[in-house]
């Protein structure tokens, strides 16, 4: 069975689509499955933000196949690892957890770089293009570490 990883942010149009695309590019698709979701439903069915699409493309990562969806309780059964981009996502995911097994699956993505730091991937939605590149670099570093660990 494949190991399944879910990346979660607020809208599932800026950060977690990039996180999904970056991690998927570093893992063997016959052994791993990567998906993403948002804790809010504002953008359900939408493509990733144009700025995330452009930033991914600049690094050879195509995320245009993705459509926004909301995080749902059954994601705890489906996925082995659930990564939150920030503290607010983390709290909102944990609020839906029912068991200790559910809770143990949830991690802050940047703790891959600095364990226990609980550092956040900043929400780039209201900023400029540089914010998206900054997000890309953080996620690339975190995903490289995680991919090496589980591969
Ligand atoms: P994301 O960014 O959580 O990285 O997808 C956001 C996208 C949309 C909104 C907020 C954050 N919004 O308020 O619509």
GROMACS .gro file of N, CA and C and ligand atoms in nm:
model
  467
    1UNK      N    1   0.083  -0.121   0.000
    1UNK     CA    2   0.000   0.000   0.000
    1UNK      C    3   0.086   0.127   0.000
    2UNK      N    4   0.039   0.228  -0.069
    2UNK     CA    5   0.118   0.352  -0.076
    2UNK      C    6   0.110   0.429   0.056
    3UNK      N    7   0.219   0.498   0.086
    3UNK     CA    8   0.217   0.592   0.198
    3UNK      C    9   0.154   0.722   0.147
    4UNK      N   10   0.058   0.773   0.222
    4UNK     CA   11  -0.017   0.891   0.176
    4UNK      C   12   0.011   1.013   0.264
    5UNK      N   13   0.039   1.125   0.196
    5UNK     CA   14   0.076   1.248   0.266
    5UNK      C   15  -0.017   1.360   0.222
    6UNK      N   16  -0.069   1.436   0.319
    6UNK     CA   17  -0.159   1.547   0.288
    6UNK      C   18  -0.099   1.678   0.337
    7UNK      N   19  -0.094   1.778   0.249
    7UNK     CA   20  -0.048   1.912   0.282
    7UNK      C   21  -0.171   2.001   0.304
    8UNK      N   22  -0.171   2.077   0.414
    8UNK     CA   23  -0.292   2.156   0.446
    8UNK      C   24  -0.258   2.302   0.475
    9UNK      N   25  -0.332   2.394   0.410
    9UNK     CA   26  -0.324   2.537   0.445
    9UNK      C   27  -0.466   2.588   0.465
   10UNK      N   28  -0.488   2.719   0.449
   10UNK     CA   29  -0.621   2.775   0.473
   10UNK      C   30  -0.710   2.759   0.349
   11UNK      N   31  -0.665   2.814   0.237
   11UNK     CA   32  -0.750   2.816   0.119
   11UNK      C   33  -0.724   2.705   0.018
   12UNK      N   34  -0.614   2.632   0.035
   12UNK     CA   35  -0.569   2.530  -0.062
   12UNK      C   36  -0.558   2.587  -0.204
   13UNK      N   37  -0.511   2.713  -0.211
   13UNK     CA   38  -0.480   2.768  -0.344
   13UNK      C   39  -0.339   2.825  -0.352
   14UNK      N   40  -0.276   2.858  -0.240
   14UNK     CA   41  -0.140   2.917  -0.244
   14UNK      C   42  -0.033   2.823  -0.194
   15UNK      N   43  -0.029   2.797  -0.063
   15UNK     CA   44   0.082   2.723  -0.004
   15UNK      C   45   0.073   2.571  -0.023
   16UNK      N   46  -0.039   2.510   0.018
   16UNK     CA   47  -0.043   2.362   0.012
   16UNK      C   48  -0.041   2.306  -0.130
   17UNK      N   49  -0.092   2.376  -0.233
   17UNK     CA   50  -0.074   2.323  -0.369
   17UNK      C   51   0.073   2.317  -0.408
   18UNK      N   52   0.150   2.420  -0.368
   18UNK     CA   53   0.294   2.417  -0.395
   18UNK      C   54   0.360   2.305  -0.316
   19UNK      N   55   0.321   2.291  -0.190
   19UNK     CA   56   0.378   2.184  -0.106
   19UNK      C   57   0.350   2.047  -0.167
   20UNK      N   58   0.228   2.028  -0.215
   20UNK     CA   59   0.192   1.900  -0.280
   20UNK      C   60   0.281   1.876  -0.402
   21UNK      N   61   0.291   1.977  -0.489
   21UNK     CA   62   0.369   1.961  -0.612
   21UNK      C   63   0.516   1.936  -0.585
   22UNK      N   64   0.571   2.009  -0.487
   22UNK     CA   65   0.713   1.995  -0.455
   22UNK      C   66   0.742   1.857  -0.397
   23UNK      N   67   0.661   1.815  -0.298
   23UNK     CA   68   0.688   1.684  -0.237
   23UNK      C   69   0.668   1.571  -0.338
   24UNK      N   70   0.562   1.579  -0.418
   24UNK     CA   71   0.536   1.474  -0.517
   24UNK      C   72   0.654   1.458  -0.613
   25UNK      N   73   0.719   1.572  -0.644
   25UNK     CA   74   0.832   1.568  -0.738
   25UNK      C   75   0.954   1.498  -0.680
   26UNK      N   76   0.956   1.480  -0.547
   26UNK     CA   77   1.072   1.420  -0.480
   26UNK      C   78   1.048   1.275  -0.439
   27UNK      N   79   0.928   1.223  -0.465
   27UNK     CA   80   0.894   1.087  -0.420
   27UNK      C   81   0.858   0.997  -0.538
   28UNK      N   82   0.878   0.866  -0.518
   28UNK     CA   83   0.842   0.766  -0.618
   28UNK      C   84   0.689   0.750  -0.617
   29UNK      N   85   0.623   0.784  -0.730
   29UNK     CA   86   0.476   0.779  -0.732
   29UNK      C   87   0.418   0.639  -0.721
   30UNK      N   88   0.502   0.536  -0.738
   30UNK     CA   89   0.450   0.400  -0.720
   30UNK      C   90   0.443   0.364  -0.571
   31UNK      N   91   0.512   0.443  -0.488
   31UNK     CA   92   0.515   0.412  -0.344
   31UNK      C   93   0.445   0.516  -0.258
   32UNK      N   94   0.430   0.639  -0.314
   32UNK     CA   95   0.373   0.748  -0.233
   32UNK      C   96   0.263   0.822  -0.309
   33UNK      N   97   0.168   0.874  -0.232
   33UNK     CA   98   0.063   0.957  -0.289
   33UNK      C   99   0.059   1.088  -0.210
   34UNK      N  100   0.056   1.200  -0.280
   34UNK     CA  101   0.055   1.330  -0.212
   34UNK      C  102  -0.070   1.406  -0.256
   35UNK      N  103  -0.138   1.469  -0.160
   35UNK     CA  104  -0.258   1.548  -0.190
   35UNK      C  105  -0.251   1.675  -0.105
   36UNK      N  106  -0.345   1.768  -0.127
   36UNK     CA  107  -0.352   1.887  -0.042
   36UNK      C  108  -0.497   1.927  -0.021
   37UNK      N  109  -0.519   2.007   0.084
   37UNK     CA  110  -0.654   2.051   0.119
   37UNK      C  111  -0.644   2.180   0.198
   38UNK      N  112  -0.760   2.249   0.214
   38UNK     CA  113  -0.766   2.371   0.294
   38UNK      C  114  -0.860   2.355   0.411
   39UNK      N  115  -0.834   2.425   0.520
   39UNK     CA  116  -0.925   2.417   0.634
   39UNK      C  117  -1.050   2.500   0.609
   40UNK      N  118  -1.043   2.594   0.513
   40UNK     CA  119  -1.160   2.675   0.477
   40UNK      C  120  -1.207   2.637   0.336
   41UNK      N  121  -1.334   2.660   0.310
   41UNK     CA  122  -1.391   2.620   0.181
   41UNK      C  123  -1.407   2.732   0.080
   42UNK      N  124  -1.341   2.847   0.105
   42UNK     CA  125  -1.359   2.966   0.018
   42UNK      C  126  -1.338   2.938  -0.131
   43UNK      N  127  -1.244   2.850  -0.161
   43UNK     CA  128  -1.199   2.837  -0.302
   43UNK      C  129  -1.221   2.697  -0.359
   44UNK      N  130  -1.314   2.621  -0.300
   44UNK     CA  131  -1.336   2.482  -0.342
   44UNK      C  132  -1.362   2.473  -0.493
   45UNK      N  133  -1.290   2.384  -0.558
   45UNK     CA  134  -1.306   2.363  -0.703
   45UNK      C  135  -1.216   2.451  -0.787
   46UNK      N  136  -1.150   2.551  -0.723
   46UNK     CA  137  -1.066   2.644  -0.799
   46UNK      C  138  -0.927   2.588  -0.827
   47UNK      N  139  -0.867   2.639  -0.933
   47UNK     CA  140  -0.726   2.616  -0.961
   47UNK      C  141  -0.641   2.681  -0.853
   48UNK      N  142  -0.515   2.639  -0.838
   48UNK     CA  143  -0.426   2.715  -0.749
   48UNK      C  144  -0.417   2.861  -0.795
   49UNK      N  145  -0.380   2.949  -0.702
   49UNK     CA  146  -0.356   3.090  -0.732
   49UNK      C  147  -0.255   3.101  -0.847
   50UNK      N  148  -0.279   3.196  -0.936
   50UNK     CA  149  -0.191   3.215  -1.052
   50UNK      C  150  -0.045   3.232  -1.012
   51UNK      N  151  -0.023   3.300  -0.898
   51UNK     CA  152   0.115   3.324  -0.853
   51UNK      C  153   0.183   3.195  -0.806
   52UNK      N  154   0.105   3.103  -0.749
   52UNK     CA  155   0.161   2.972  -0.712
   52UNK      C  156   0.192   2.891  -0.838
   53UNK      N  157   0.103   2.899  -0.935
   53UNK     CA  158   0.125   2.826  -1.062
   53UNK      C  159   0.254   2.876  -1.127
   54UNK      N  160   0.271   3.009  -1.133
   54UNK     CA  161   0.390   3.067  -1.197
   54UNK      C  162   0.517   3.029  -1.121
   55UNK      N  163   0.511   3.039  -0.988
   55UNK     CA  164   0.629   3.006  -0.907
   55UNK      C  165   0.668   2.859  -0.925
   56UNK      N  166   0.570   2.770  -0.922
   56UNK     CA  167   0.600   2.629  -0.945
   56UNK      C  168   0.663   2.608  -1.081
   57UNK      N  169   0.604   2.670  -1.182
   57UNK     CA  170   0.652   2.655  -1.319
   57UNK      C  171   0.798   2.700  -1.333
   58UNK      N  172   0.833   2.809  -1.263
   58UNK     CA  173   0.971   2.859  -1.268
   58UNK      C  174   1.071   2.756  -1.214
   59UNK      N  175   1.018   2.662  -1.134
   59UNK     CA  176   1.105   2.558  -1.077
   59UNK      C  177   1.075   2.421  -1.139
   60UNK      N  178   1.002   2.421  -1.250
   60UNK     CA  179   0.975   2.295  -1.320
   60UNK      C  180   0.866   2.209  -1.258
   61UNK      N  181   0.781   2.273  -1.176
   61UNK     CA  182   0.674   2.197  -1.110
   61UNK      C  183   0.537   2.243  -1.159
   62UNK      N  184   0.462   2.151  -1.218
   62UNK     CA  185   0.329   2.182  -1.271
   62UNK      C  186   0.223   2.150  -1.166
   63UNK      N  187   0.147   2.251  -1.125
   63UNK     CA  188   0.041   2.225  -1.026
   63UNK      C  189  -0.098   2.253  -1.084
   64UNK      N  190  -0.105   2.268  -1.217
   64UNK     CA  191  -0.233   2.307  -1.278
   64UNK      C  192  -0.337   2.194  -1.280
   65UNK      N  193  -0.295   2.071  -1.244
   65UNK     CA  194  -0.391   1.961  -1.236
   65UNK      C  195  -0.472   1.969  -1.107
   66UNK      N  196  -0.428   2.052  -1.014
   66UNK     CA  197  -0.491   2.055  -0.881
   66UNK      C  198  -0.617   2.141  -0.876
   67UNK      N  199  -0.712   2.101  -0.790
   67UNK     CA  200  -0.832   2.180  -0.763
   67UNK      C  201  -0.850   2.186  -0.611
   68UNK      N  202  -0.888   2.304  -0.563
   68UNK     CA  203  -0.900   2.323  -0.418
   68UNK      C  204  -1.011   2.235  -0.359
   69UNK      N  205  -0.981   2.178  -0.245
   69UNK     CA  206  -1.084   2.105  -0.169
   69UNK      C  207  -1.066   2.133  -0.021
   70UNK      N  208  -1.172   2.106   0.054
   70UNK     CA  209  -1.167   2.131   0.197
   70UNK      C  210  -1.116   2.006   0.270
   71UNK      N  211  -1.041   2.030   0.379
   71UNK     CA  212  -1.000   1.920   0.466
   71UNK      C  213  -1.125   1.860   0.531
   72UNK      N  214  -1.133   1.726   0.529
   72UNK     CA  215  -1.248   1.660   0.591
   72UNK      C  216  -1.200   1.555   0.693
   73UNK      N  217  -1.290   1.525   0.788
   73UNK     CA  218  -1.256   1.434   0.897
   73UNK      C  219  -1.199   1.301   0.847
   74UNK      N  220  -1.253   1.249   0.737
   74UNK     CA  221  -1.208   1.117   0.689
   74UNK      C  222  -1.064   1.122   0.636
   75UNK      N  223  -1.009   1.243   0.618
   75UNK     CA  224  -0.867   1.253   0.579
   75UNK      C  225  -0.776   1.189   0.685
   76UNK      N  226  -0.822   1.185   0.809
   76UNK     CA  227  -0.742   1.119   0.913
   76UNK      C  228  -0.729   0.970   0.887
   77UNK      N  229  -0.832   0.910   0.823
   77UNK     CA  230  -0.825   0.766   0.791
   77UNK      C  231  -0.743   0.745   0.665
   78UNK      N  232  -0.758   0.837   0.569
   78UNK     CA  233  -0.695   0.821   0.438
   78UNK      C  234  -0.544   0.838   0.444
   79UNK      N  235  -0.497   0.937   0.522
   79UNK     CA  236  -0.356   0.977   0.515
   79UNK      C  237  -0.273   0.928   0.634
   80UNK      N  238  -0.144   0.909   0.606
   80UNK     CA  239  -0.049   0.867   0.708
   80UNK      C  240   0.019   0.986   0.774
   81UNK      N  241   0.042   1.090   0.694
   81UNK     CA  242   0.105   1.214   0.744
   81UNK      C  243   0.020   1.332   0.700
   82UNK      N  244  -0.006   1.423   0.792
   82UNK     CA  245  -0.081   1.544   0.760
   82UNK      C  246   0.005   1.663   0.803
   83UNK      N  247   0.044   1.747   0.707
   83UNK     CA  248   0.132   1.860   0.737
   83UNK      C  249   0.057   1.992   0.730
   84UNK      N  250   0.063   2.068   0.839
   84UNK     CA  251   0.003   2.202   0.843
   84UNK      C  252   0.109   2.306   0.807
   85UNK      N  253   0.066   2.412   0.737
   85UNK     CA  254   0.158   2.519   0.698
   85UNK      C  255   0.179   2.617   0.813
   86UNK      N  256   0.073   2.643   0.894
   86UNK     CA  257   0.089   2.737   1.005
   86UNK      C  258   0.011   2.689   1.128
   87UNK      N  259   0.026   2.764   1.235
   87UNK     CA  260  -0.034   2.724   1.365
   87UNK      C  261  -0.185   2.720   1.359
   88UNK      N  262  -0.241   2.814   1.284
   88UNK     CA  263  -0.387   2.819   1.272
   88UNK      C  264  -0.439   2.695   1.198
   89UNK      N  265  -0.371   2.656   1.089
   89UNK     CA  266  -0.410   2.532   1.019
   89UNK      C  267  -0.399   2.414   1.116
   90UNK      N  268  -0.289   2.411   1.191
   90UNK     CA  269  -0.262   2.301   1.284
   90UNK      C  270  -0.374   2.287   1.386
   91UNK      N  271  -0.413   2.401   1.444
   91UNK     CA  272  -0.522   2.400   1.544
   91UNK      C  273  -0.654   2.356   1.481
   92UNK      N  274  -0.682   2.405   1.361
   92UNK     CA  275  -0.809   2.372   1.295
   92UNK      C  276  -0.815   2.224   1.254
   93UNK      N  277  -0.702   2.168   1.215
   93UNK     CA  278  -0.699   2.024   1.181
   93UNK      C  279  -0.722   1.943   1.309
   94UNK      N  280  -0.648   1.979   1.415
   94UNK     CA  281  -0.658   1.902   1.540
   94UNK      C  282  -0.797   1.908   1.601
   95UNK      N  283  -0.869   2.016   1.574
   95UNK     CA  284  -1.005   2.030   1.626
   95UNK      C  285  -1.098   1.922   1.569
   96UNK      N  286  -1.061   1.864   1.456
   96UNK     CA  287  -1.143   1.759   1.394
   96UNK      C  288  -1.095   1.618   1.429
   97UNK      N  289  -0.980   1.610   1.498
   97UNK     CA  290  -0.924   1.479   1.534
   97UNK      C  291  -1.008   1.415   1.644
   98UNK      N  292  -1.023   1.282   1.635
   98UNK     CA  293  -1.105   1.212   1.735
   98UNK      C  294  -1.024   1.118   1.822
   99UNK      N  295  -0.910   1.074   1.770
   99UNK     CA  296  -0.831   0.976   1.846
   99UNK      C  297  -0.685   1.023   1.855
  100UNK      N  298  -0.611   0.957   1.942
  100UNK     CA  299  -0.469   0.987   1.955
  100UNK      C  300  -0.396   0.955   1.824
  101UNK      N  301  -0.442   0.848   1.757
  101UNK     CA  302  -0.382   0.811   1.627
  101UNK      C  303  -0.401   0.925   1.527
  102UNK      N  304  -0.520   0.985   1.526
  102UNK     CA  305  -0.545   1.101   1.439
  102UNK      C  306  -0.445   1.212   1.471
  103UNK      N  307  -0.435   1.245   1.598
  103UNK     CA  308  -0.352   1.359   1.641
  103UNK      C  309  -0.204   1.337   1.608
  104UNK      N  310  -0.160   1.213   1.621
  104UNK     CA  311  -0.018   1.183   1.595
  104UNK      C  312   0.022   1.201   1.450
  105UNK      N  313  -0.077   1.204   1.360
  105UNK     CA  314  -0.048   1.220   1.217
  105UNK      C  315  -0.020   1.365   1.177
  106UNK      N  316  -0.053   1.460   1.265
  106UNK     CA  317  -0.048   1.601   1.229
  106UNK      C  318   0.083   1.666   1.274
  107UNK      N  319   0.150   1.731   1.180
  107UNK     CA  320   0.280   1.795   1.207
  107UNK      C  321   0.286   1.931   1.139
  108UNK      N  322   0.370   2.018   1.194
  108UNK     CA  323   0.400   2.145   1.128
  108UNK      C  324   0.508   2.117   1.023
  109UNK      N  325   0.484   2.158   0.899
  109UNK     CA  326   0.577   2.121   0.791
  109UNK      C  327   0.719   2.171   0.816
  110UNK      N  328   0.734   2.293   0.870
  110UNK     CA  329   0.870   2.347   0.886
  110UNK      C  330   0.946   2.284   1.002
  111UNK      N  331   0.878   2.201   1.083
  111UNK     CA  332   0.951   2.127   1.187
  111UNK      C  333   1.043   2.022   1.125
  112UNK      N  334   1.024   1.994   0.995
  112UNK     CA  335   1.119   1.908   0.924
  112UNK      C  336   1.256   1.974   0.920
  113UNK      N  337   1.258   2.106   0.911
  113UNK     CA  338   1.384   2.181   0.904
  113UNK      C  339   1.437   2.206   1.045
  114UNK      N  340   1.350   2.260   1.131
  114UNK     CA  341   1.388   2.292   1.270
  114UNK      C  342   1.290   2.224   1.363
  115UNK      N  343   1.323   2.102   1.408
  115UNK     CA  344   1.231   2.027   1.494
  115UNK      C  345   1.187   2.108   1.615
  116UNK      N  346   1.058   2.101   1.645
  116UNK     CA  347   0.997   2.169   1.760
  116UNK      C  348   0.994   2.322   1.751
  117UNK      N  349   1.037   2.380   1.639
  117UNK     CA  350   1.036   2.526   1.629
  117UNK      C  351   0.894   2.578   1.608
  118UNK      N  352   0.808   2.493   1.550
  118UNK     CA  353   0.672   2.534   1.513
  118UNK      C  354   0.671   2.660   1.427
  119UNK      N  355   0.775   2.677   1.346
  119UNK     CA  356   0.782   2.790   1.253
  119UNK      C  357   0.672   2.776   1.147
  120UNK      N  358   0.628   2.890   1.095
  120UNK     CA  359   0.514   2.892   1.002
  120UNK      C  360   0.555   2.928   0.860
  121UNK      N  361   0.485   2.869   0.764
  121UNK     CA  362   0.497   2.913   0.625
  121UNK      C  363   0.402   3.032   0.614
  122UNK      N  364   0.454   3.154   0.591
  122UNK     CA  365   0.367   3.271   0.591
  122UNK      C  366   0.267   3.269   0.476
  123UNK      N  367   0.144   3.315   0.505
  123UNK     CA  368   0.040   3.321   0.403
  123UNK      C  369   0.076   3.429   0.302
  124UNK      N  370   0.100   3.393   0.175
  124UNK     CA  371   0.145   3.492   0.076
  124UNK      C  372   0.030   3.559   0.001
  125UNK      N  373  -0.094   3.525   0.035
  125UNK     CA  374  -0.211   3.563  -0.046
  125UNK      C  375  -0.222   3.713  -0.070
  126UNK      N  376  -0.199   3.793   0.035
  126UNK     CA  377  -0.217   3.939   0.020
  126UNK      C  378  -0.087   4.012  -0.012
  127UNK      N  379   0.022   3.938  -0.034
  127UNK     CA  380   0.149   4.003  -0.064
  127UNK      C  381   0.184   3.999  -0.211
  128UNK      N  382   0.310   4.024  -0.241
  128UNK     CA  383   0.356   4.026  -0.379
  128UNK      C  384   0.415   3.892  -0.421
  129UNK      N  385   0.469   3.890  -0.543
  129UNK     CA  386   0.523   3.766  -0.600
  129UNK      C  387   0.640   3.710  -0.518
  130UNK      N  388   0.719   3.799  -0.455
  130UNK     CA  389   0.835   3.753  -0.378
  130UNK      C  390   0.793   3.662  -0.264
  131UNK      N  391   0.674   3.687  -0.208
  131UNK     CA  392   0.622   3.603  -0.101
  131UNK      C  393   0.605   3.459  -0.145
  132UNK      N  394   0.568   3.441  -0.271
  132UNK     CA  395   0.547   3.305  -0.323
  132UNK      C  396   0.681   3.234  -0.343
  133UNK      N  397   0.782   3.308  -0.387
  133UNK     CA  398   0.915   3.247  -0.402
  133UNK      C  399   0.971   3.208  -0.265
  134UNK      N  400   0.947   3.296  -0.166
  134UNK     CA  401   0.990   3.268  -0.029
  134UNK      C  402   0.925   3.139   0.023
  135UNK      N  403   0.793   3.127   0.000
  135UNK     CA  404   0.719   3.006   0.038
  135UNK      C  405   0.779   2.885  -0.033
  136UNK      N  406   0.807   2.900  -0.162
  136UNK     CA  407   0.863   2.789  -0.239
  136UNK      C  408   0.993   2.739  -0.176
  137UNK      N  409   1.082   2.833  -0.143
  137UNK     CA  410   1.213   2.795  -0.089
  137UNK      C  411   1.201   2.720   0.044
  138UNK      N  412   1.112   2.770   0.132
  138UNK     CA  413   1.092   2.702   0.262
  138UNK      C  414   1.039   2.562   0.242
  139UNK      N  415   0.939   2.550   0.153
  139UNK     CA  416   0.876   2.419   0.130
  139UNK      C  417   0.972   2.323   0.062
  140UNK      N  418   1.054   2.376  -0.027
  140UNK     CA  419   1.149   2.289  -0.096
  140UNK      C  420   1.248   2.229   0.004
  141UNK      N  421   1.294   2.311   0.097
  141UNK     CA  422   1.389   2.262   0.197
  141UNK      C  423   1.323   2.156   0.288
  142UNK      N  424   1.203   2.189   0.336
  142UNK     CA  425   1.132   2.096   0.425
  142UNK      C  426   1.099   1.965   0.354
  143UNK      N  427   1.055   1.974   0.229
  143UNK     CA  428   1.015   1.854   0.154
  143UNK      C  429   1.137   1.769   0.118
  144UNK      N  430   1.251   1.832   0.092
  144UNK     CA  431   1.373   1.756   0.064
  144UNK      C  432   1.409   1.670   0.186
  145UNK      N  433   1.403   1.729   0.304
  145UNK     CA  434   1.437   1.657   0.427
  145UNK      C  435   1.339   1.542   0.451
  146UNK      N  436   1.209   1.571   0.438
  146UNK     CA  437   1.108   1.469   0.463
  146UNK      C  438   1.118   1.355   0.360
  147UNK      N  439   1.138   1.392   0.234
  147UNK     CA  440   1.145   1.290   0.128
  147UNK      C  441   1.265   1.197   0.150
  148UNK      N  442   1.376   1.254   0.194
  148UNK     CA  443   1.495   1.170   0.220
  148UNK      C  444   1.469   1.077   0.337
  149UNK      N  445   1.396   1.126   0.435
  149UNK     CA  446   1.367   1.049   0.555
  149UNK      C  447   1.276   0.928   0.525
  150UNK      N  448   1.174   0.948   0.442
  150UNK     CA  449   1.078   0.838   0.422
  150UNK      C  450   1.106   0.751   0.300
  151UNK      N  451   1.195   0.795   0.212
  151UNK     CA  452   1.219   0.717   0.090
  151UNK      C  453   1.306   0.595   0.117
  152LIG     P1  454  -0.345   2.957   0.127
  152LIG     O1  455  -0.365   3.114   0.107
  152LIG     O2  456  -0.406   2.924   0.261
  152LIG     O3  457  -0.197   2.942   0.126
  152LIG     O4  458  -0.415   2.888   0.012
  152LIG     C1  459  -0.489   3.179   0.118
  152LIG     C2  460  -0.575   3.178   0.011
  152LIG     C3  461  -0.695   3.245   0.020
  152LIG     C4  462  -0.729   3.312   0.136
  152LIG     C5  463  -0.641   3.312   0.243
  152LIG     C6  464  -0.522   3.245   0.234
  152LIG     N1  465  -0.850   3.382   0.145
  152LIG     O5  466  -0.874   3.447   0.249
  152LIG     O6  467  -0.931   3.380   0.051
   0.00000   0.00000   0.00000
